[in-house]
Short mmCIF file of C-alpha atoms in Angstrom, two decimals:
data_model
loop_
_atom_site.label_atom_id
_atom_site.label_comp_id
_atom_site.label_asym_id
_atom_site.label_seq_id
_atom_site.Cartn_x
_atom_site.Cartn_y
_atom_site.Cartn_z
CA UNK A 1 36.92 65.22 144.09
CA UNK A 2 38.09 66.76 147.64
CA UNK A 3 37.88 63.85 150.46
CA UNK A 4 38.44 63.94 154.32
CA UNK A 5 41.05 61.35 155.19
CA UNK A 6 41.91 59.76 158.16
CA UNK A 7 45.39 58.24 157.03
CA UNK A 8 47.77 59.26 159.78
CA UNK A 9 47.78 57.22 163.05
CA UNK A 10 47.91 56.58 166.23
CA UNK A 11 45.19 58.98 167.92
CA UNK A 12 47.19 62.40 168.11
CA UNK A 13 47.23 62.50 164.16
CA UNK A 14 43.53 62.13 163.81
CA UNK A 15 43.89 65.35 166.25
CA UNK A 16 45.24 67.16 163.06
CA UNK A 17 42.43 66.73 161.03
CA UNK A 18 40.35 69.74 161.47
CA UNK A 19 43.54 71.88 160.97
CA UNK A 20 44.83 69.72 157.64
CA UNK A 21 41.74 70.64 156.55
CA UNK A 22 40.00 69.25 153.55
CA UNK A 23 43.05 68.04 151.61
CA UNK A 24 43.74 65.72 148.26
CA UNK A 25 44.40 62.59 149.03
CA UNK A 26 48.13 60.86 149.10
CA UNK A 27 51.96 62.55 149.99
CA UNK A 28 50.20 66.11 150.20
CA UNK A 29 48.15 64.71 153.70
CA UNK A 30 51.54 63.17 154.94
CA UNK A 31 54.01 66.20 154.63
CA UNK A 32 51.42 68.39 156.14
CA UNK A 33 50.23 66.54 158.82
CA UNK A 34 54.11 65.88 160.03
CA UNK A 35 54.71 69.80 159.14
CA UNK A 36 51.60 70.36 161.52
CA UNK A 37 53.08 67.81 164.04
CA UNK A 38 56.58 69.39 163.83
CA UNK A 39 54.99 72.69 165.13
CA UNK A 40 52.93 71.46 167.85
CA UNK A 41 55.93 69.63 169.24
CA UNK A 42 54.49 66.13 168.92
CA UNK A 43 57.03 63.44 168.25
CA UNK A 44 57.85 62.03 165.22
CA UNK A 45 56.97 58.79 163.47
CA UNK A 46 59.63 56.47 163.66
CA UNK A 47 58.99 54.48 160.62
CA UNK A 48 60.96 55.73 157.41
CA UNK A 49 61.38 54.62 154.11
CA UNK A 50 64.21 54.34 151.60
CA UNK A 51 64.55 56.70 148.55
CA UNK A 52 66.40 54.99 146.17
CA UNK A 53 65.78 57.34 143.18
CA UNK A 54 64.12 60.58 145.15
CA UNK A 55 64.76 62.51 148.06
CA UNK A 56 62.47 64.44 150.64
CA UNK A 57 62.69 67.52 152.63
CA UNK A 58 62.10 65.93 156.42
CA UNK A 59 61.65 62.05 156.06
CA UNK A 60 62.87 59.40 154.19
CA UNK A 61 66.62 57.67 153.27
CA UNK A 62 68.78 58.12 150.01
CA UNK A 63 70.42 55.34 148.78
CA UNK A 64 73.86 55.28 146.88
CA UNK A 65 75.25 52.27 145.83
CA UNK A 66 79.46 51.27 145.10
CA UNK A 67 81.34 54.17 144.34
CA UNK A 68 82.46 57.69 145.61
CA UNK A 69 79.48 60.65 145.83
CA UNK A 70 79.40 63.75 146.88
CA UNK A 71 76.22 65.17 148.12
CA UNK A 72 75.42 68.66 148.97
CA UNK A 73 72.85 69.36 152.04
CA UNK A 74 71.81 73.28 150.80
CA UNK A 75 71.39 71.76 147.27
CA UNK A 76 67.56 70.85 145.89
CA UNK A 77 68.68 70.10 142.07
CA UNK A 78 71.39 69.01 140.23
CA UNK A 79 74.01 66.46 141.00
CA UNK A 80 74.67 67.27 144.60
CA UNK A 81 71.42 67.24 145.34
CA UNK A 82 69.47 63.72 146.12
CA UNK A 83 67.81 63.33 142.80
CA UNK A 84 67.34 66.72 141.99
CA UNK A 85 65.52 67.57 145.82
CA UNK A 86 67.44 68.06 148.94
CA UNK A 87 68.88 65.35 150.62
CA UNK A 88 67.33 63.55 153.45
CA UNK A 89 69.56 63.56 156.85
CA UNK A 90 69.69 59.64 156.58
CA UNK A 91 71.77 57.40 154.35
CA UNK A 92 71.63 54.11 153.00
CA UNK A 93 75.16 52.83 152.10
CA UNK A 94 75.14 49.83 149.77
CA UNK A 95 78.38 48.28 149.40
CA UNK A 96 77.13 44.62 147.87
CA UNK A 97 79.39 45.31 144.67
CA UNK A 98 81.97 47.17 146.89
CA UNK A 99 83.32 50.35 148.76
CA UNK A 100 80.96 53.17 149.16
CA UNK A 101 82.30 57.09 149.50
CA UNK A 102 80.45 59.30 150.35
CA UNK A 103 81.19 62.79 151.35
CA UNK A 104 78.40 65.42 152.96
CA UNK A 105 78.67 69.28 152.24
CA UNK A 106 77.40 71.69 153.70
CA UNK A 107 76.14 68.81 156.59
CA UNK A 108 74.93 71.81 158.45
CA UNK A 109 72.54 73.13 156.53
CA UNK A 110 68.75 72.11 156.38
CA UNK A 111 65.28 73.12 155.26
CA UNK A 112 64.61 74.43 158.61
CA UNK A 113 67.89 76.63 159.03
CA UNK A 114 67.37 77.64 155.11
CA UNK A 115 63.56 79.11 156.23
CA UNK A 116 64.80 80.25 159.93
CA UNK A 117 68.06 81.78 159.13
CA UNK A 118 69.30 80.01 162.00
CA UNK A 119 72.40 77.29 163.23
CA UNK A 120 71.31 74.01 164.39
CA UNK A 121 72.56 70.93 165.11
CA UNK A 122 71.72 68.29 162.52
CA UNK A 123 71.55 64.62 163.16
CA UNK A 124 72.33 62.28 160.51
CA UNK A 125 72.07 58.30 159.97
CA UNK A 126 74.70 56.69 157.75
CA UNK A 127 73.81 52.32 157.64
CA UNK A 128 75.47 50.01 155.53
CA UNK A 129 73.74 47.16 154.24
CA UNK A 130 76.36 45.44 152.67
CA UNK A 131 79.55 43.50 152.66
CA UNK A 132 82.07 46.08 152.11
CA UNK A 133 83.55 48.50 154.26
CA UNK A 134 82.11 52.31 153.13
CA UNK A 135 82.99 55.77 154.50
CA UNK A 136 81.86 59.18 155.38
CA UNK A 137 83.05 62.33 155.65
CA UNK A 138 82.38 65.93 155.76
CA UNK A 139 84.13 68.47 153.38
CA UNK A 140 86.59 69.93 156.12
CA UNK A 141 88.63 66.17 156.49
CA UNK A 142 86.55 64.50 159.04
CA UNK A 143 86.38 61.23 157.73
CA UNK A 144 84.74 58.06 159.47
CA UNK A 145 84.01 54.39 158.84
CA UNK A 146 81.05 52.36 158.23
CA UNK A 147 81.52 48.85 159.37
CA UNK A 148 80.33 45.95 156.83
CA UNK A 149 76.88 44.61 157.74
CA UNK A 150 76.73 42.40 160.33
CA UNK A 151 79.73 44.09 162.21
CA UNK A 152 78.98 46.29 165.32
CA UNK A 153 79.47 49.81 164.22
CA UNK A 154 77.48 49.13 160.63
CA UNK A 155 75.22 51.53 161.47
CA UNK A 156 76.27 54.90 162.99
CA UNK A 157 74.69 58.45 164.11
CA UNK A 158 76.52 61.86 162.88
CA UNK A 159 75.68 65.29 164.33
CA UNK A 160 76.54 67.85 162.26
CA UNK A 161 77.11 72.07 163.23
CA UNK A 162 77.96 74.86 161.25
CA UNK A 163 81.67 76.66 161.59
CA UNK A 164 82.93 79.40 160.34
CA UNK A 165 81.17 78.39 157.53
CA UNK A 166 81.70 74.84 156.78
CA UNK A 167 79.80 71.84 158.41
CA UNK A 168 81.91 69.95 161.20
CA UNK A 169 80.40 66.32 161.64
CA UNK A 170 80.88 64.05 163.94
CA UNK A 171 80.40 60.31 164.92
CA UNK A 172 79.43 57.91 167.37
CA UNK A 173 81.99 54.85 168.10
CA UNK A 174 80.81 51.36 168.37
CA UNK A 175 83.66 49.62 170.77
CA UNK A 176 82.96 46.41 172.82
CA UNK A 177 85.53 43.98 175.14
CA UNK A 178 83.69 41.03 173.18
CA UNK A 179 85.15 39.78 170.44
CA UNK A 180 83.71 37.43 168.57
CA UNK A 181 86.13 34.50 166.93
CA UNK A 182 85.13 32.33 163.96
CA UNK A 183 87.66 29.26 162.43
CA UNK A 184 88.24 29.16 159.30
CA UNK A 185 88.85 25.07 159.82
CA UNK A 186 85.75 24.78 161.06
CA UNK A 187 84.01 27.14 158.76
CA UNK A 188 82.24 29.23 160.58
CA UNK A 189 83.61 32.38 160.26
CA UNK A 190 80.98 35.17 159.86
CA UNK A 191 80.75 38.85 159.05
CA UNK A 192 79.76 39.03 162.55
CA UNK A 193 83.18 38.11 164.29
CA UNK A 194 85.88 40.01 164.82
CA UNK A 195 88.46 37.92 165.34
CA UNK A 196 89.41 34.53 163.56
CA UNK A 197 91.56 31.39 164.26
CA UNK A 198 93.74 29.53 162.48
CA UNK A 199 95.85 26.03 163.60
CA UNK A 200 98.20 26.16 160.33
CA UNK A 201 100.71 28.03 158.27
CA UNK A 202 98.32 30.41 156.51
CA UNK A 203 98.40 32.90 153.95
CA UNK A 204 96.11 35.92 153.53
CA UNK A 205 96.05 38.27 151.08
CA UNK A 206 93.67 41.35 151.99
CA UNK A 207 93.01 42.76 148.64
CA UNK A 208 90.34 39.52 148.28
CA UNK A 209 87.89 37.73 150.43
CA UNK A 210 90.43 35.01 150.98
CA UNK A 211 88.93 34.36 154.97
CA UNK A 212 86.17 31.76 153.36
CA UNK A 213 85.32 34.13 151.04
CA UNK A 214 84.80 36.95 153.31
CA UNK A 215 86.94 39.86 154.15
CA UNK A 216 89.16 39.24 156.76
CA UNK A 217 89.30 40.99 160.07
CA UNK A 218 92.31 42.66 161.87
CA UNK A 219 92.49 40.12 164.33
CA UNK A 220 93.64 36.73 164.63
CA UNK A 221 93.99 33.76 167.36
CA UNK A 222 96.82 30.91 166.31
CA UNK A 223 96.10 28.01 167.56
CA UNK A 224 99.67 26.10 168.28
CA UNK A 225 98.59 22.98 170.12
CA UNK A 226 99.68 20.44 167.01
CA UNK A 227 103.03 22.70 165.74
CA UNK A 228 104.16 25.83 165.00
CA UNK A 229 101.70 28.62 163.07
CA UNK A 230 103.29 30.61 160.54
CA UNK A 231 100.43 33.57 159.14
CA UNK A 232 101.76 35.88 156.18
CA UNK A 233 99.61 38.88 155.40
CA UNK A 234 99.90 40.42 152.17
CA UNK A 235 99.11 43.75 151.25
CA UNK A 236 98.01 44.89 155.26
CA UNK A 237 97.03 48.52 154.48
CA UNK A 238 93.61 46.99 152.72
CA UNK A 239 90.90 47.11 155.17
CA UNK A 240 87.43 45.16 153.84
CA UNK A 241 89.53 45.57 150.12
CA UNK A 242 89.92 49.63 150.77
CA UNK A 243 93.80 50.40 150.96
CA UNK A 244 93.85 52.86 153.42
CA UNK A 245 97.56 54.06 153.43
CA UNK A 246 96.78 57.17 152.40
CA UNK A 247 94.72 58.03 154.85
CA UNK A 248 96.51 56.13 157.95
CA UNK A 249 96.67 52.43 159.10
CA UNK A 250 95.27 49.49 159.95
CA UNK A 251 96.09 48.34 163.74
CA UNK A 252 95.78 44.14 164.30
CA UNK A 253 95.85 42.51 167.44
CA UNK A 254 97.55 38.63 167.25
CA UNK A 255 97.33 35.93 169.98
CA UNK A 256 99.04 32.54 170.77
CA UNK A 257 96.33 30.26 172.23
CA UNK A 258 99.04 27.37 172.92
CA UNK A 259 102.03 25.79 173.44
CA UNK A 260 104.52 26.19 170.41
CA UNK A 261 105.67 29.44 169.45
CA UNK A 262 103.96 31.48 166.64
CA UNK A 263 105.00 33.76 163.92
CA UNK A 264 103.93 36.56 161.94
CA UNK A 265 105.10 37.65 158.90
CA UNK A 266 104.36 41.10 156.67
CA UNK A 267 106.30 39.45 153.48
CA UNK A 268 109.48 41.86 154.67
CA UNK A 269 109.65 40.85 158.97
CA UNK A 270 108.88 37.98 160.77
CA UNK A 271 107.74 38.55 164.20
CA UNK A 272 107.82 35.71 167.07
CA UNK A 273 105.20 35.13 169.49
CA UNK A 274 105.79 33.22 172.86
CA UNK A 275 103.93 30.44 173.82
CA UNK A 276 101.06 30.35 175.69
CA UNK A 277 102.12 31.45 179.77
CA UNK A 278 105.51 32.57 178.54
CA UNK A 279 105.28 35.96 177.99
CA UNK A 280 104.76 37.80 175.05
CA UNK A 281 102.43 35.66 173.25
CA UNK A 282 99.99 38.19 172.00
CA UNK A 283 101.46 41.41 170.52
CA UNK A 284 99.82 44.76 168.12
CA UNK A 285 101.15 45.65 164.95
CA UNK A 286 100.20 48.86 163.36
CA UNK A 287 100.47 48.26 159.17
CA UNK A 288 101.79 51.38 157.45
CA UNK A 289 102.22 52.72 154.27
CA UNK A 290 104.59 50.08 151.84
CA UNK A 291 102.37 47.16 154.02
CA UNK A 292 104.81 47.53 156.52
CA UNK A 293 103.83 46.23 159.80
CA UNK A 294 105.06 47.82 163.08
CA UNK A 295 104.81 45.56 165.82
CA UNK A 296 105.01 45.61 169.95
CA UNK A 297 106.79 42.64 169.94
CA UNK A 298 110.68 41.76 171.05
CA UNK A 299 111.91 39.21 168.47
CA UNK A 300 112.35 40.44 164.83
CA UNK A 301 114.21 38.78 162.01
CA UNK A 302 114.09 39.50 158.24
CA UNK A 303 112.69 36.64 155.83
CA UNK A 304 115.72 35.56 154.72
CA UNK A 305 117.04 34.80 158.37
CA UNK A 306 116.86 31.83 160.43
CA UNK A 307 117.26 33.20 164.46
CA UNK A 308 115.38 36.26 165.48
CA UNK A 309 116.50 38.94 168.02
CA UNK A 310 115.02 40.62 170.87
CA UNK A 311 115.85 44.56 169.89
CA UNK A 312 115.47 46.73 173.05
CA UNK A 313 115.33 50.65 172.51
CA UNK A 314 117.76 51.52 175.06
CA UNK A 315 118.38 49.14 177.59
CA UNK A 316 116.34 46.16 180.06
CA UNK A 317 116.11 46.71 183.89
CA UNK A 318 114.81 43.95 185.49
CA UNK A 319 113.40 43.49 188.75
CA UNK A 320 113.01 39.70 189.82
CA UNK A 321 114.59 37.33 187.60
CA UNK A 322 115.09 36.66 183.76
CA UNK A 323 114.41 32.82 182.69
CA UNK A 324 116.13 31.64 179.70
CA UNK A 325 114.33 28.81 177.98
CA UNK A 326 117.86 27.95 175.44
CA UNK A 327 120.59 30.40 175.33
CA UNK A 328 121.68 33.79 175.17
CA UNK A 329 123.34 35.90 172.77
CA UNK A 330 125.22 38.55 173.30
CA UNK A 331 126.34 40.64 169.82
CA UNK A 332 129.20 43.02 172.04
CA UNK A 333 129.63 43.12 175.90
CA UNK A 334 127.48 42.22 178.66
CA UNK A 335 127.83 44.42 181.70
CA UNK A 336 126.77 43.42 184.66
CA UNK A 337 125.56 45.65 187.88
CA UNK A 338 126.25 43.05 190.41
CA UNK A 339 127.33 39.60 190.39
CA UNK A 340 125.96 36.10 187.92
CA UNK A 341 124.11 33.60 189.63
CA UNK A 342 124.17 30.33 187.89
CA UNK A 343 121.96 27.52 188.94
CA UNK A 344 123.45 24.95 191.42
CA UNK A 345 126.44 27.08 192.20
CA UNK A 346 128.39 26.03 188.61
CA UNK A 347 129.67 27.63 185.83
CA UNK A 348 130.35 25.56 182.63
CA UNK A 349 132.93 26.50 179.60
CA UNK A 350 131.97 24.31 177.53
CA UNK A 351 128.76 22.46 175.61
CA UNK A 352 130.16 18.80 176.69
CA UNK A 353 129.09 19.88 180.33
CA UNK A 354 132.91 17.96 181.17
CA UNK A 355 134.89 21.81 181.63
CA UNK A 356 133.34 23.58 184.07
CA UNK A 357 133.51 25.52 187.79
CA UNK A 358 131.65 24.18 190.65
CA UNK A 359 131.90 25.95 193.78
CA UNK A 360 131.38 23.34 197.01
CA UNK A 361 131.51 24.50 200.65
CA UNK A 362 134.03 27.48 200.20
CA UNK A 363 136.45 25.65 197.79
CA UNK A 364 136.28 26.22 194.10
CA UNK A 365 137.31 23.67 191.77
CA UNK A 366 138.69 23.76 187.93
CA UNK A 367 137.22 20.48 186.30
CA UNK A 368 138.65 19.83 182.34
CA UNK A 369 137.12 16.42 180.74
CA UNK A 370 135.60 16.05 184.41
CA UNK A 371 138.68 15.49 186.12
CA UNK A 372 139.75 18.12 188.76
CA UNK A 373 143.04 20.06 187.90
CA UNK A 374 142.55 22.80 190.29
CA UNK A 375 141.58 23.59 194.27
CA UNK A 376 141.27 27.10 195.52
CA UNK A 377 140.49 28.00 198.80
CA UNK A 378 140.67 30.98 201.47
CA UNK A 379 143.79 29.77 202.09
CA UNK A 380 145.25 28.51 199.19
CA UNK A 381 144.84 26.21 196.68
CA UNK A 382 146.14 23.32 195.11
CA UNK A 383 147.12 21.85 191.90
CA UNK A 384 146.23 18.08 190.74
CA UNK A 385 147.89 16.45 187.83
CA UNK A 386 151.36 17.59 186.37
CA UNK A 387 151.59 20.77 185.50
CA UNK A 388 154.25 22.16 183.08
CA UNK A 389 156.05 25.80 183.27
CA UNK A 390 156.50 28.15 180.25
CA UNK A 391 159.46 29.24 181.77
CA UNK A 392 161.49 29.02 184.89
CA UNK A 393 160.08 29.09 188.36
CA UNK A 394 162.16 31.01 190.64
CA UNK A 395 161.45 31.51 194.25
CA UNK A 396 162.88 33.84 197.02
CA UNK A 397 162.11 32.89 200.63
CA UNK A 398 164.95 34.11 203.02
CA UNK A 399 164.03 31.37 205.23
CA UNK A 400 165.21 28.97 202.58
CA UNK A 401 168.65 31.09 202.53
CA UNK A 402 171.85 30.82 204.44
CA UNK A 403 175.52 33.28 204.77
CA UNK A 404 173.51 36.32 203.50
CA UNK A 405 176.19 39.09 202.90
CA UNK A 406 175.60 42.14 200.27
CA UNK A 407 176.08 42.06 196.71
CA UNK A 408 179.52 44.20 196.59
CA UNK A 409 181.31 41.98 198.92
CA UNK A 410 180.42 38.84 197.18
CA UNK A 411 181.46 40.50 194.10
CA UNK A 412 184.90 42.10 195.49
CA UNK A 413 185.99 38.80 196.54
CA UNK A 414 185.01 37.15 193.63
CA UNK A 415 187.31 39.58 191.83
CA UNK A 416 190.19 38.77 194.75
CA UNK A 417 190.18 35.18 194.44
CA UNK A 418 190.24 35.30 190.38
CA UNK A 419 193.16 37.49 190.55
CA UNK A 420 194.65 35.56 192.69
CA UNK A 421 193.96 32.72 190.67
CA UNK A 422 195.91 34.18 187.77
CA UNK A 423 199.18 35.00 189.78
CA UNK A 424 199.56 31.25 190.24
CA UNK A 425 199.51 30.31 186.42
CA UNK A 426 203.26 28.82 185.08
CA UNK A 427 205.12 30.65 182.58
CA UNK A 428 204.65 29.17 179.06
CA UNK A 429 208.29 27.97 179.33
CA UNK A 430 207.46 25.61 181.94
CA UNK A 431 206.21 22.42 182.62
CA UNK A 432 203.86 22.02 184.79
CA UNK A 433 204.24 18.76 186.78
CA UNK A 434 201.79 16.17 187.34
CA UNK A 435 198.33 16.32 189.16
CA UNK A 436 200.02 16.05 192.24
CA UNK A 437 200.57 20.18 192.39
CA UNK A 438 197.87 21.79 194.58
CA UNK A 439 197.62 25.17 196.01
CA UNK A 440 195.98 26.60 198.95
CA UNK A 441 194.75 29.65 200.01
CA UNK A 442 192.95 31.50 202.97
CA UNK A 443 193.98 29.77 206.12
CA UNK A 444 192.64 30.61 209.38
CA UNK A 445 195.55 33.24 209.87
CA UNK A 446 195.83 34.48 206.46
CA UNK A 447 198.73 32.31 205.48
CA UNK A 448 198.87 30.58 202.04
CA UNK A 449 200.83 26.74 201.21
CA UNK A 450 202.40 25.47 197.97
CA UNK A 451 203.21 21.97 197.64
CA UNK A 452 204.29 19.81 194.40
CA UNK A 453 205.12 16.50 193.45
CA UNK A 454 206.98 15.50 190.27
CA UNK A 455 209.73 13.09 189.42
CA UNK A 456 209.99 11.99 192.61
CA UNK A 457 210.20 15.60 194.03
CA UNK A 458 209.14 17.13 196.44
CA UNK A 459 209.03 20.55 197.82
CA UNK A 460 206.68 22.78 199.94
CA UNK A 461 207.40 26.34 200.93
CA UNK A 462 204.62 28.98 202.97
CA UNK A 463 204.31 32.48 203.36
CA UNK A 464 202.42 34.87 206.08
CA UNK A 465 200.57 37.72 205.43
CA UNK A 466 200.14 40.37 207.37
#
């Protein structure tokens, strides 16, 4: 039986009528009345329907569940084909049971360019409704993700053009400033939020659901009011449980929200993160392939060390001041463009804070166990205590220094009076008499005395010398 139908609304579709004709009821009025509105320019419905085990020329979505596919737009049978008709240009990506693949050939081909002979540019939808992160990509190595439901970016719109042959596709980017923070103390961590806090040492590994029971984002807040945070993050290339090494990396974003410091560990590195209002407390780390983790921050030690160390490329330049909260290290030399400043004018030597330099009002004094042992001025300088020599002190101040003559007359007399000397010695035969002999030499005019006393002798004799 042939019946007039009136199935398609609003008003504009009841326009069609006379031209559908008298039609059989059911799909036959549909695809002709939206062929009919297609050609008279009218717009659309909006309302479509999923395919789960068929596909459709113009409306409709295909469905493909966990897994990797591989559809084929200019197919209408076989296995690249949407059950055996062409596929529609929107996707339903179920990843409930996990990761969903799918890859579009051929995205820029249609019905309409098939019956035209013509390019156009094809618009597809690509949503995924579940928990798992799924993919698409065209077959020249475009390749884009699908957020998890719930996450901005779950849903995303793909236009597609023909070149050189092959379909070139690409996608929209869901990016917002917000991000939304659930605790996993608290619980309330959703698929929604994009970042999450923890407040103790905490271990994740991303291969699971392991952030309560959900995958875990690329972002996290440590919250170090109480102590210290330690996070380790195991196997950092997984992204929603898809290790994605081989086709790049996964970029995290970590913040201190307080005031202990905060570490984060890859299982290989441990990086430190500054306190809250001290300067490098939040830092990026790019994970690579061997879940390495590349990081923006300073301080770096290995797991099996204690002290981390701030690794600069090629060297620091800085324009104000540098604040040391401990100590500094300092592997070689340290070279400095200027002069040291220390605070309150004094150097110390030592941890006992007893050995030390304090510089007062132009005089600089040497303090050992506190007690001064040096004073230098302008001036001078003086020493306190006793003081002991290594070896001998010799001074030469000619004011100190009296009968200056040169060297070779000191020594040519020297040599005079020892020669002399030795003219005055008694032969061995004799016997030299008692104490009492004396002998005198270099009177005012050159003359010389002998005198001796022995046995109750006397005798005395002189001699001039011209």
């Amino acid at each position: 039986q042939v019946v007039r139908t009136h199935v398609i609304k609003p008003a504009w579709h009841v326009a069609l009528a006379p031209m559908v004709g008298w039609m059989s009821s059911g799909m036959g009025v549909i695809r002709s009345a939206l062929l009919m509105a297609t050609f008279l320019g009218l717009p659309p419905m909006e309302a479509m329907y999923t395919l789960s085990s068929s596909g459709d020329v113009t409306q409709g979505c295909f469905q493909v569940s966990v897994g990797t596919h591989t559809k084929d737009m200019s197919s209408t049978s076989g296995s690249f084909a949407c059950a055996s008709k062409r596929c529609p240009p929107c996707f339903l990506l179920d990843s409930t049971s996990g990761p969903v693949q799918l890859t579009l050939a051929n995205c820029h081909v249609n019905a309409f360019t098939t019956l035209q002979g013509i390019s156009a540019l094809t618009t597809y939808t690509f949503t995924n409704a579940g928990g798992t992160l799924a993919t698409v990509a065209d077959n020249t190595g475009n390749t884009y993700l699908v957020e998890r439901s719930g996450k901005r970016g779950s849903s995303i719109t793909c236009t597609c053009f023909g070149y050189l042959g092959a379909g070139l596709m690409s996608c929209d980017s869901m990016q917002s400033a917000v991000q939304f923070t659930g605790s996993i103390p608290l619980g309330d961590y959703s698929n929604g939020d994009t970042c999450i806090e923890v407040n103790s040492d905490s271990s994740y590994d991303f291969r699971a659901t392991g952030c309560n029971f959900k995958w875990c984002p690329a972002c996290f807040n440590l919250d170090t009011a109480s102590s210290t945070v330690t996070l380790t993050i195991s196997y950092c290339t997984y992204y929603a449980g898809v290790d994605v090494s081989a086709m790049g990396g996964v970029d995290y974003v970590f913040t201190n929200l307080n005031t202990n410091s905060a570490y984060v560990s890859d299982g290989i590195n441990v990086h430190t993160l500054g306190k809250y209002g001290s300067g490098q407390s939040s830092m990026r780390c790019r994970c690579v392939s061997g879940n390495r983790m590349i990081c923006d921050g300073a301080t770096l030690r290995s797991i099996a060390a204690t002290t981390g160390v701030a690794t600069f490329a090629a060297s620091l330049s800085v324009v104000n001041q540098v604040n040391l909260a401990s100590s500094l290290s300092v592997r070689s030399f340290t070279k400095l463009g200027s002069y040291l400043r220390l605070n309150e004018q004094r150097l110390d030597l030592g941890t006992d804070a007893t050995t030390y330099l304090q510089y007062t009002s132009g005089t600089a004094g040497f303090y050992v166990s506190s007690t001064k042992s040096l004073t230098m001025t302008s001036s001078g300088g003086s020493l306190h205590g006793t003081w002991t020599s290594a070896a001998v002190v010799t001074t030469s101040d000619k004011r100190l220094k009296r009968a200056i003559e040169p060297l070779r007359d000191t020594v040519g007399r020297l040599q005079r009076e020892a020669m002399a000397r030795a003219s005055d010695k008694p032969s061995p035969t004799e016997v030299p008499g008692p104490i009492t002999d004396f002998h005198i030499s270099g009177g005012s005019n050159g003359s010389s005395s002998t005198g001796s006393s022995s046995s109750g002798r006397s005798s005395s004799s002189s001699s001039s010398s011209n």
